[in-house]
């Protein structure tokens, strides 16, 4: 046991009752209601947080509308001013990285070493990329076949945006929305997941400190079916950006239809990780293990279906089983911990029910498969195989540390089975054959493809799904299309 030294600022933040952050102020919910966010490592209450209802959502939207219409951020500050304000927010995040990492680890069930080494620097990098794009969102002139006119496009902010984000990467998902929305000049109402509201609230406070005007970013923790639903339905929200489950994504689309909000969705996945026997199989085993067990498998791009060419099957199965059994499970504030708890007791039950059902259907659970005794919401890294791609456990997104191993015979079989899914977020494969690499990359139906590696991402690369994995792309320059409207202007001029 190597417990981390507690950060005093994080402790001070946790000691406060957390309000909603609307128009630059911490306020209670109109109803006075609160909810408790738990520490998944021990099931104990971590903080009491104001719970936004429809009236609070309305208050936040009005505040964001006022900020937008006043031009305080979009026109009175220049694009370069916005770059600088967002970069100041990055600097503050860097200064507060230990506080933020500990809040993330405590609230989100992440090993603190991951929160420190991954979540914080990666989130700050994403935000820095968006910050520096604020003065690079450009239009074009168009070569129209009409005499004596100048026809050009400009990209203008959409207006008041709503963002509804999940609990698996609370800070990162917040900056994926806050960065591009604010860089493009929008106002944003951010609803963090009720399981993990803390770092989003802290981010909102730091944004004010960085000089982002009140109302430009409002943060309203609340229950999904209440606060999230009200935000998706609100007639004065121009765009909603959602990351979460496919079923809630479908509800968001229905709710958004009332005023035809712009909608971007980053939803579920059941990503295929294909190991061809001609690839670097031993490295593939490492990546396939990390690709499912990192973040307890609570990752939309988790490589939850590992397809293995039959001749390499035994080697891969024993390799992944070995990695699963070796993972050190423990409290997130222990530096030695490699795998933390699942986010809630209910989520652990859901994960366990998939495995229990598969086991009772006679499928082979070859590692893990059990809850870890104690107060936290721990679940063993679990491997099933060999199984069919058509089994329920191979088709449904589990969002936990559960991987299924599926043997295949040849390239066509691998591609066919991989694409046999209603999702299409990510896919990856291992091969040393260049022709195969290009062929398979073009045949896989997913928004991100990894060849000879798994899990890479960068602020500069577009991310999003085919099929039921979503609409639109985040990151890259593509994300700025999600937060802007194109305006085409025609101006006639006179011959002298
Ligand atoms: P999970 O099932 O993994 O918790 P969800 O898709 O339910 O993922 O949650 C992602 C986000 O969507 C959270 O912020 C949650 O509060 C919110 N949410 C849940 N249900 C709804 C809903 N009906 N309308 C709007 N937002 C919702």
CSV table of C-alpha atoms in Angstrom, one decimal, residues 183-496:
chain,number,residue,atom,x,y,z
A,183,UNK,CA,-13.0,29.0,-28.9
A,184,UNK,CA,-15.7,29.4,-31.5
A,185,UNK,CA,-17.4,32.2,-29.5
A,186,UNK,CA,-20.4,30.2,-28.2
A,187,UNK,CA,-21.8,30.2,-24.6
A,188,UNK,CA,-22.1,26.8,-23.0
A,189,UNK,CA,-24.2,25.2,-20.3
A,190,UNK,CA,-22.4,22.1,-19.2
A,191,UNK,CA,-24.1,19.3,-17.4
A,192,UNK,CA,-21.7,16.8,-15.9
A,193,UNK,CA,-22.7,13.3,-15.0
A,194,UNK,CA,-24.3,13.0,-11.6
A,195,UNK,CA,-21.7,10.4,-10.6
A,196,UNK,CA,-18.8,12.8,-11.3
A,197,UNK,CA,-19.7,16.5,-11.0
A,198,UNK,CA,-16.6,17.7,-9.1
A,199,UNK,CA,-13.9,18.5,-11.7
A,200,UNK,CA,-16.4,20.1,-14.0
A,201,UNK,CA,-17.4,22.5,-11.3
A,202,UNK,CA,-13.8,23.2,-10.5
A,203,UNK,CA,-13.2,23.8,-14.2
A,204,UNK,CA,-16.0,26.3,-14.2
A,205,UNK,CA,-14.5,28.2,-11.3
A,206,UNK,CA,-11.1,28.3,-12.9
A,207,UNK,CA,-12.6,29.6,-16.2
A,208,UNK,CA,-13.9,32.6,-14.2
A,209,UNK,CA,-10.5,33.1,-12.7
A,210,UNK,CA,-9.0,32.9,-16.2
A,211,UNK,CA,-11.1,35.9,-17.3
A,212,UNK,CA,-13.9,34.0,-19.2
A,213,UNK,CA,-16.9,36.3,-18.5
A,214,UNK,CA,-19.7,35.0,-16.3
A,215,UNK,CA,-22.5,33.2,-18.1
A,216,UNK,CA,-20.2,32.1,-21.0
A,217,UNK,CA,-19.7,28.8,-19.1
A,218,UNK,CA,-22.4,27.7,-16.7
A,219,UNK,CA,-22.0,24.3,-15.0
A,220,UNK,CA,-25.1,22.6,-13.7
A,221,UNK,CA,-24.7,19.2,-12.0
A,222,UNK,CA,-28.0,17.3,-12.0
A,223,UNK,CA,-29.7,14.0,-12.6
A,224,UNK,CA,-29.7,12.9,-16.3
A,225,UNK,CA,-33.4,12.4,-16.6
A,226,UNK,CA,-34.1,15.7,-15.0
A,227,UNK,CA,-31.4,18.3,-15.8
A,228,UNK,CA,-30.0,16.6,-18.9
A,229,UNK,CA,-33.5,16.0,-20.3
A,230,UNK,CA,-34.5,19.7,-19.6
A,231,UNK,CA,-31.3,20.9,-21.3
A,232,UNK,CA,-31.9,18.7,-24.4
A,233,UNK,CA,-35.5,20.0,-24.6
A,234,UNK,CA,-34.9,23.6,-23.9
A,235,UNK,CA,-36.2,25.8,-26.8
A,236,UNK,CA,-33.5,28.4,-26.4
A,237,UNK,CA,-30.6,26.0,-26.7
A,238,UNK,CA,-29.2,26.1,-30.2
A,239,UNK,CA,-27.0,23.0,-30.1
A,240,UNK,CA,-26.6,20.0,-27.9
A,241,UNK,CA,-23.4,18.0,-27.7
A,242,UNK,CA,-23.7,14.7,-26.0
A,243,UNK,CA,-21.4,11.9,-25.0
A,244,UNK,CA,-22.8,8.8,-23.4
A,245,UNK,CA,-24.9,5.7,-24.1
A,246,UNK,CA,-26.5,5.1,-27.4
A,247,UNK,CA,-30.0,4.8,-25.8
A,248,UNK,CA,-29.7,8.2,-24.1
A,249,UNK,CA,-28.3,9.6,-27.4
A,250,UNK,CA,-31.6,8.5,-29.1
A,251,UNK,CA,-33.6,10.3,-26.4
A,252,UNK,CA,-31.5,13.5,-26.9
A,253,UNK,CA,-32.3,13.4,-30.6
A,254,UNK,CA,-36.0,13.1,-29.9
A,255,UNK,CA,-35.8,16.0,-27.3
A,256,UNK,CA,-33.8,18.2,-29.6
A,257,UNK,CA,-36.3,17.8,-32.4
A,258,UNK,CA,-38.6,20.4,-30.8
A,259,UNK,CA,-36.5,23.4,-32.0
A,260,UNK,CA,-34.3,21.4,-34.3
A,261,UNK,CA,-31.2,22.0,-32.3
A,262,UNK,CA,-27.9,21.0,-33.9
A,263,UNK,CA,-26.9,17.7,-32.3
A,264,UNK,CA,-23.6,16.0,-32.1
A,265,UNK,CA,-23.3,12.6,-30.4
A,266,UNK,CA,-20.4,10.5,-29.3
A,267,UNK,CA,-22.0,7.2,-28.3
A,268,UNK,CA,-21.2,3.6,-27.5
A,269,UNK,CA,-19.0,1.1,-29.1
A,270,UNK,CA,-18.1,-2.6,-29.2
A,271,UNK,CA,-14.7,-2.1,-30.9
A,272,UNK,CA,-13.0,-5.0,-32.7
A,273,UNK,CA,-9.3,-5.6,-32.0
A,274,UNK,CA,-8.1,-8.0,-34.6
A,275,UNK,CA,-4.9,-10.0,-34.2
A,276,UNK,CA,-3.6,-11.5,-37.4
A,277,UNK,CA,-1.1,-14.3,-36.9
A,278,UNK,CA,1.4,-12.4,-39.1
A,279,UNK,CA,1.4,-9.4,-36.7
A,280,UNK,CA,3.6,-8.8,-33.6
A,281,UNK,CA,1.5,-11.1,-31.5
A,282,UNK,CA,3.3,-10.6,-28.2
A,283,UNK,CA,3.0,-6.7,-28.4
A,284,UNK,CA,-0.6,-7.2,-29.5
A,285,UNK,CA,-1.4,-9.1,-26.3
A,286,UNK,CA,-0.2,-6.1,-24.3
A,287,UNK,CA,-2.2,-3.6,-26.3
A,288,UNK,CA,-5.3,-5.8,-26.3
A,289,UNK,CA,-5.1,-6.1,-22.5
A,290,UNK,CA,-4.6,-2.4,-21.9
A,291,UNK,CA,-7.2,-1.7,-24.6
A,292,UNK,CA,-9.9,-3.3,-22.5
A,293,UNK,CA,-8.8,-3.1,-18.9
A,294,UNK,CA,-7.6,0.6,-18.9
A,295,UNK,CA,-10.1,2.7,-17.0
A,296,UNK,CA,-11.8,-0.5,-15.9
A,297,UNK,CA,-13.1,-0.9,-19.4
A,298,UNK,CA,-15.3,2.1,-19.0
A,299,UNK,CA,-14.2,3.5,-22.3
A,300,UNK,CA,-16.3,4.0,-25.4
A,301,UNK,CA,-13.3,2.8,-27.5
A,302,UNK,CA,-12.6,-0.2,-25.3
A,303,UNK,CA,-11.4,-3.1,-27.5
A,304,UNK,CA,-14.1,-5.3,-26.1
A,305,UNK,CA,-14.1,-7.9,-28.9
A,306,UNK,CA,-10.7,-9.4,-29.6
A,307,UNK,CA,-10.6,-11.4,-32.8
A,308,UNK,CA,-7.7,-13.8,-33.0
A,309,UNK,CA,-6.5,-15.7,-36.0
A,310,UNK,CA,-7.0,-19.3,-35.1
A,311,UNK,CA,-3.3,-20.3,-35.2
A,312,UNK,CA,-2.5,-17.6,-32.6
A,313,UNK,CA,-5.5,-18.2,-30.4
A,314,UNK,CA,-3.9,-20.2,-27.6
A,315,UNK,CA,-1.0,-17.8,-27.3
A,316,UNK,CA,-3.3,-14.7,-27.2
A,317,UNK,CA,-5.8,-16.3,-24.8
A,318,UNK,CA,-3.2,-17.3,-22.3
A,319,UNK,CA,-1.4,-13.9,-22.6
A,320,UNK,CA,-4.5,-11.9,-22.0
A,321,UNK,CA,-5.6,-14.1,-19.2
A,322,UNK,CA,-2.2,-13.7,-17.6
A,323,UNK,CA,-2.5,-9.9,-17.8
A,324,UNK,CA,-6.0,-9.9,-16.4
A,325,UNK,CA,-5.0,-12.0,-13.4
A,326,UNK,CA,-1.9,-9.9,-12.7
A,327,UNK,CA,-3.6,-6.5,-12.5
A,328,UNK,CA,-3.4,-4.9,-9.0
A,329,UNK,CA,-6.9,-4.0,-8.0
A,330,UNK,CA,-7.2,-1.4,-5.2
A,331,UNK,CA,-8.2,2.0,-3.8
A,332,UNK,CA,-7.7,4.7,-6.3
A,333,UNK,CA,-5.6,6.8,-3.9
A,334,UNK,CA,-3.0,4.0,-3.7
A,335,UNK,CA,-0.2,4.7,-6.1
A,336,UNK,CA,0.3,0.9,-6.6
A,337,UNK,CA,-3.3,0.5,-7.9
A,338,UNK,CA,-3.6,-0.4,-11.6
A,339,UNK,CA,-7.3,-1.1,-11.7
A,340,UNK,CA,-9.9,0.9,-9.7
A,341,UNK,CA,-13.5,0.2,-9.0
A,342,UNK,CA,-16.4,0.5,-11.4
A,343,UNK,CA,-18.3,3.8,-11.1
A,344,UNK,CA,-21.3,2.7,-9.1
A,345,UNK,CA,-22.8,-0.3,-7.4
A,346,UNK,CA,-25.6,-0.4,-10.0
A,347,UNK,CA,-23.1,-0.3,-12.9
A,348,UNK,CA,-21.2,-3.2,-11.3
A,349,UNK,CA,-24.4,-5.1,-11.2
A,350,UNK,CA,-25.0,-4.4,-14.8
A,351,UNK,CA,-21.5,-5.5,-15.8
A,352,UNK,CA,-21.8,-8.7,-13.6
A,353,UNK,CA,-25.2,-9.5,-15.1
A,354,UNK,CA,-23.7,-9.8,-18.6
A,355,UNK,CA,-21.0,-12.2,-17.4
A,356,UNK,CA,-23.4,-14.2,-15.2
A,357,UNK,CA,-25.8,-14.6,-18.1
A,358,UNK,CA,-23.0,-15.7,-20.4
A,359,UNK,CA,-21.7,-18.2,-17.9
A,360,UNK,CA,-25.2,-19.6,-17.3
A,361,UNK,CA,-25.6,-20.0,-21.1
A,362,UNK,CA,-22.5,-22.2,-21.0
A,363,UNK,CA,-19.9,-19.7,-22.3
A,364,UNK,CA,-16.4,-20.1,-21.0
A,365,UNK,CA,-15.2,-17.5,-18.5
A,366,UNK,CA,-11.5,-18.0,-18.5
A,367,UNK,CA,-10.4,-15.2,-16.1
A,368,UNK,CA,-12.2,-13.2,-13.5
A,369,UNK,CA,-16.0,-13.1,-13.6
A,370,UNK,CA,-16.6,-12.0,-10.0
A,371,UNK,CA,-17.2,-9.0,-7.8
A,372,UNK,CA,-14.4,-8.3,-5.4
A,373,UNK,CA,-15.6,-8.5,-1.8
A,374,UNK,CA,-15.6,-5.3,0.2
A,375,UNK,CA,-17.2,-1.9,0.2
A,376,UNK,CA,-15.9,-0.6,-3.1
A,377,UNK,CA,-17.5,-1.4,-6.5
A,378,UNK,CA,-14.6,-3.5,-7.7
A,379,UNK,CA,-15.0,-6.2,-10.4
A,380,UNK,CA,-12.3,-8.5,-11.6
A,381,UNK,CA,-10.8,-8.2,-15.1
A,382,UNK,CA,-12.7,-10.8,-17.0
A,383,UNK,CA,-12.0,-12.8,-20.1
A,384,UNK,CA,-14.4,-15.1,-22.0
A,385,UNK,CA,-13.6,-17.3,-24.9
A,386,UNK,CA,-13.7,-18.8,-27.4
A,387,UNK,CA,-17.1,-17.4,-28.1
A,388,UNK,CA,-19.3,-16.4,-31.1
A,389,UNK,CA,-19.5,-12.9,-32.3
A,390,UNK,CA,-23.2,-13.3,-32.3
A,391,UNK,CA,-23.5,-14.0,-28.6
A,392,UNK,CA,-25.2,-11.2,-26.6
A,393,UNK,CA,-22.0,-10.5,-24.7
A,394,UNK,CA,-20.2,-9.9,-28.0
A,395,UNK,CA,-22.9,-7.5,-29.3
A,396,UNK,CA,-23.9,-5.4,-26.3
A,397,UNK,CA,-21.7,-2.6,-24.9
A,398,UNK,CA,-20.8,-3.7,-21.4
A,399,UNK,CA,-18.6,-0.7,-20.4
A,400,UNK,CA,-16.6,-2.7,-17.9
A,401,UNK,CA,-13.4,-4.8,-17.8
A,402,UNK,CA,-14.9,-7.7,-19.8
A,403,UNK,CA,-13.4,-8.9,-23.0
A,404,UNK,CA,-14.5,-11.7,-25.4
A,405,UNK,CA,-12.1,-13.6,-27.5
A,406,UNK,CA,-13.4,-14.7,-30.9
A,407,UNK,CA,-11.3,-16.9,-33.2
A,408,UNK,CA,-11.4,-16.3,-37.0
A,409,UNK,CA,-10.1,-17.9,-40.2
A,410,UNK,CA,-8.6,-15.5,-42.7
A,411,UNK,CA,-9.0,-11.8,-43.6
A,412,UNK,CA,-12.5,-11.9,-45.0
A,413,UNK,CA,-13.9,-13.6,-41.9
A,414,UNK,CA,-12.1,-11.1,-39.6
A,415,UNK,CA,-13.5,-8.1,-41.5
A,416,UNK,CA,-17.0,-9.6,-41.8
A,417,UNK,CA,-17.3,-10.4,-38.1
A,418,UNK,CA,-15.8,-7.2,-37.0
A,419,UNK,CA,-18.3,-5.2,-39.0
A,420,UNK,CA,-21.1,-7.3,-37.6
A,421,UNK,CA,-22.1,-4.8,-35.0
A,422,UNK,CA,-24.5,-1.9,-34.7
A,423,UNK,CA,-21.5,0.2,-33.5
A,424,UNK,CA,-18.7,1.7,-35.5
A,425,UNK,CA,-16.5,3.9,-33.2
A,426,UNK,CA,-13.1,2.3,-33.4
A,427,UNK,CA,-11.3,-0.7,-34.7
A,428,UNK,CA,-7.8,-2.0,-34.8
A,429,UNK,CA,-5.6,-4.8,-36.1
A,430,UNK,CA,-2.1,-6.2,-36.1
A,431,UNK,CA,-0.3,-7.3,-39.3
A,432,UNK,CA,3.1,-7.0,-40.9
A,433,UNK,CA,1.6,-7.2,-44.4
A,434,UNK,CA,1.4,-3.7,-45.9
A,435,UNK,CA,-1.3,-4.6,-48.5
A,436,UNK,CA,-3.4,-6.2,-45.8
A,437,UNK,CA,-3.0,-3.1,-43.6
A,438,UNK,CA,-4.4,-0.8,-46.3
A,439,UNK,CA,-7.0,-3.3,-47.4
A,440,UNK,CA,-8.4,-4.0,-43.9
A,441,UNK,CA,-8.2,-0.3,-42.9
A,442,UNK,CA,-10.5,0.5,-45.8
A,443,UNK,CA,-12.9,-2.3,-45.2
A,444,UNK,CA,-13.5,-1.7,-41.5
A,445,UNK,CA,-16.6,0.4,-40.8
A,446,UNK,CA,-15.4,2.7,-37.9
A,447,UNK,CA,-14.5,6.3,-37.3
A,448,UNK,CA,-11.0,5.5,-36.0
A,449,UNK,CA,-8.7,2.7,-37.1
A,450,UNK,CA,-5.5,1.7,-35.3
A,451,UNK,CA,-2.9,-0.4,-37.1
A,452,UNK,CA,-0.2,-2.2,-34.9
A,453,UNK,CA,-1.2,-0.2,-31.8
A,454,UNK,CA,-4.4,0.7,-29.9
A,455,UNK,CA,-5.9,3.7,-28.2
A,456,UNK,CA,-4.0,6.6,-29.7
A,457,UNK,CA,-5.7,9.9,-29.9
A,458,UNK,CA,-4.7,13.5,-30.2
A,459,UNK,CA,-6.4,16.9,-30.2
A,460,UNK,CA,-5.6,17.3,-33.9
A,461,UNK,CA,-7.4,14.1,-35.0
A,462,UNK,CA,-11.1,13.8,-35.6
A,463,UNK,CA,-12.9,11.4,-33.3
A,464,UNK,CA,-16.4,10.0,-33.7
A,465,UNK,CA,-18.5,7.1,-34.9
A,466,UNK,CA,-20.0,5.3,-37.9
A,467,UNK,CA,-23.5,3.7,-37.5
A,468,UNK,CA,-25.0,3.9,-34.0
A,469,UNK,CA,-21.8,5.2,-32.4
A,470,UNK,CA,-22.7,8.8,-33.2
A,471,UNK,CA,-23.1,11.9,-35.3
A,472,UNK,CA,-20.3,14.3,-36.1
A,473,UNK,CA,-16.7,14.4,-35.0
A,474,UNK,CA,-14.9,15.9,-32.0
A,475,UNK,CA,-11.4,17.2,-32.0
A,476,UNK,CA,-9.3,17.9,-35.1
A,477,UNK,CA,-10.4,20.8,-37.2
A,478,UNK,CA,-13.7,19.0,-37.8
A,479,UNK,CA,-15.0,19.8,-34.3
A,480,UNK,CA,-15.2,23.5,-35.2
A,481,UNK,CA,-17.8,22.6,-37.8
A,482,UNK,CA,-19.9,21.2,-34.9
A,483,UNK,CA,-19.8,24.5,-33.0
A,484,UNK,CA,-20.3,27.0,-35.9
A,485,UNK,CA,-22.9,27.9,-38.5
A,486,UNK,CA,-21.7,28.7,-42.0
A,487,UNK,CA,-22.9,32.0,-43.3
A,488,UNK,CA,-22.6,32.9,-47.0
A,489,UNK,CA,-22.4,36.6,-47.8
A,490,UNK,CA,-22.9,38.1,-51.3
A,491,UNK,CA,-21.9,41.7,-51.9
A,492,UNK,CA,-22.4,43.5,-55.2
A,493,UNK,CA,-20.0,46.2,-56.3
A,494,UNK,CA,-20.4,48.7,-59.0
A,495,UNK,CA,-18.2,49.3,-62.1
A,496,UNK,CA,-16.5,52.6,-61.8
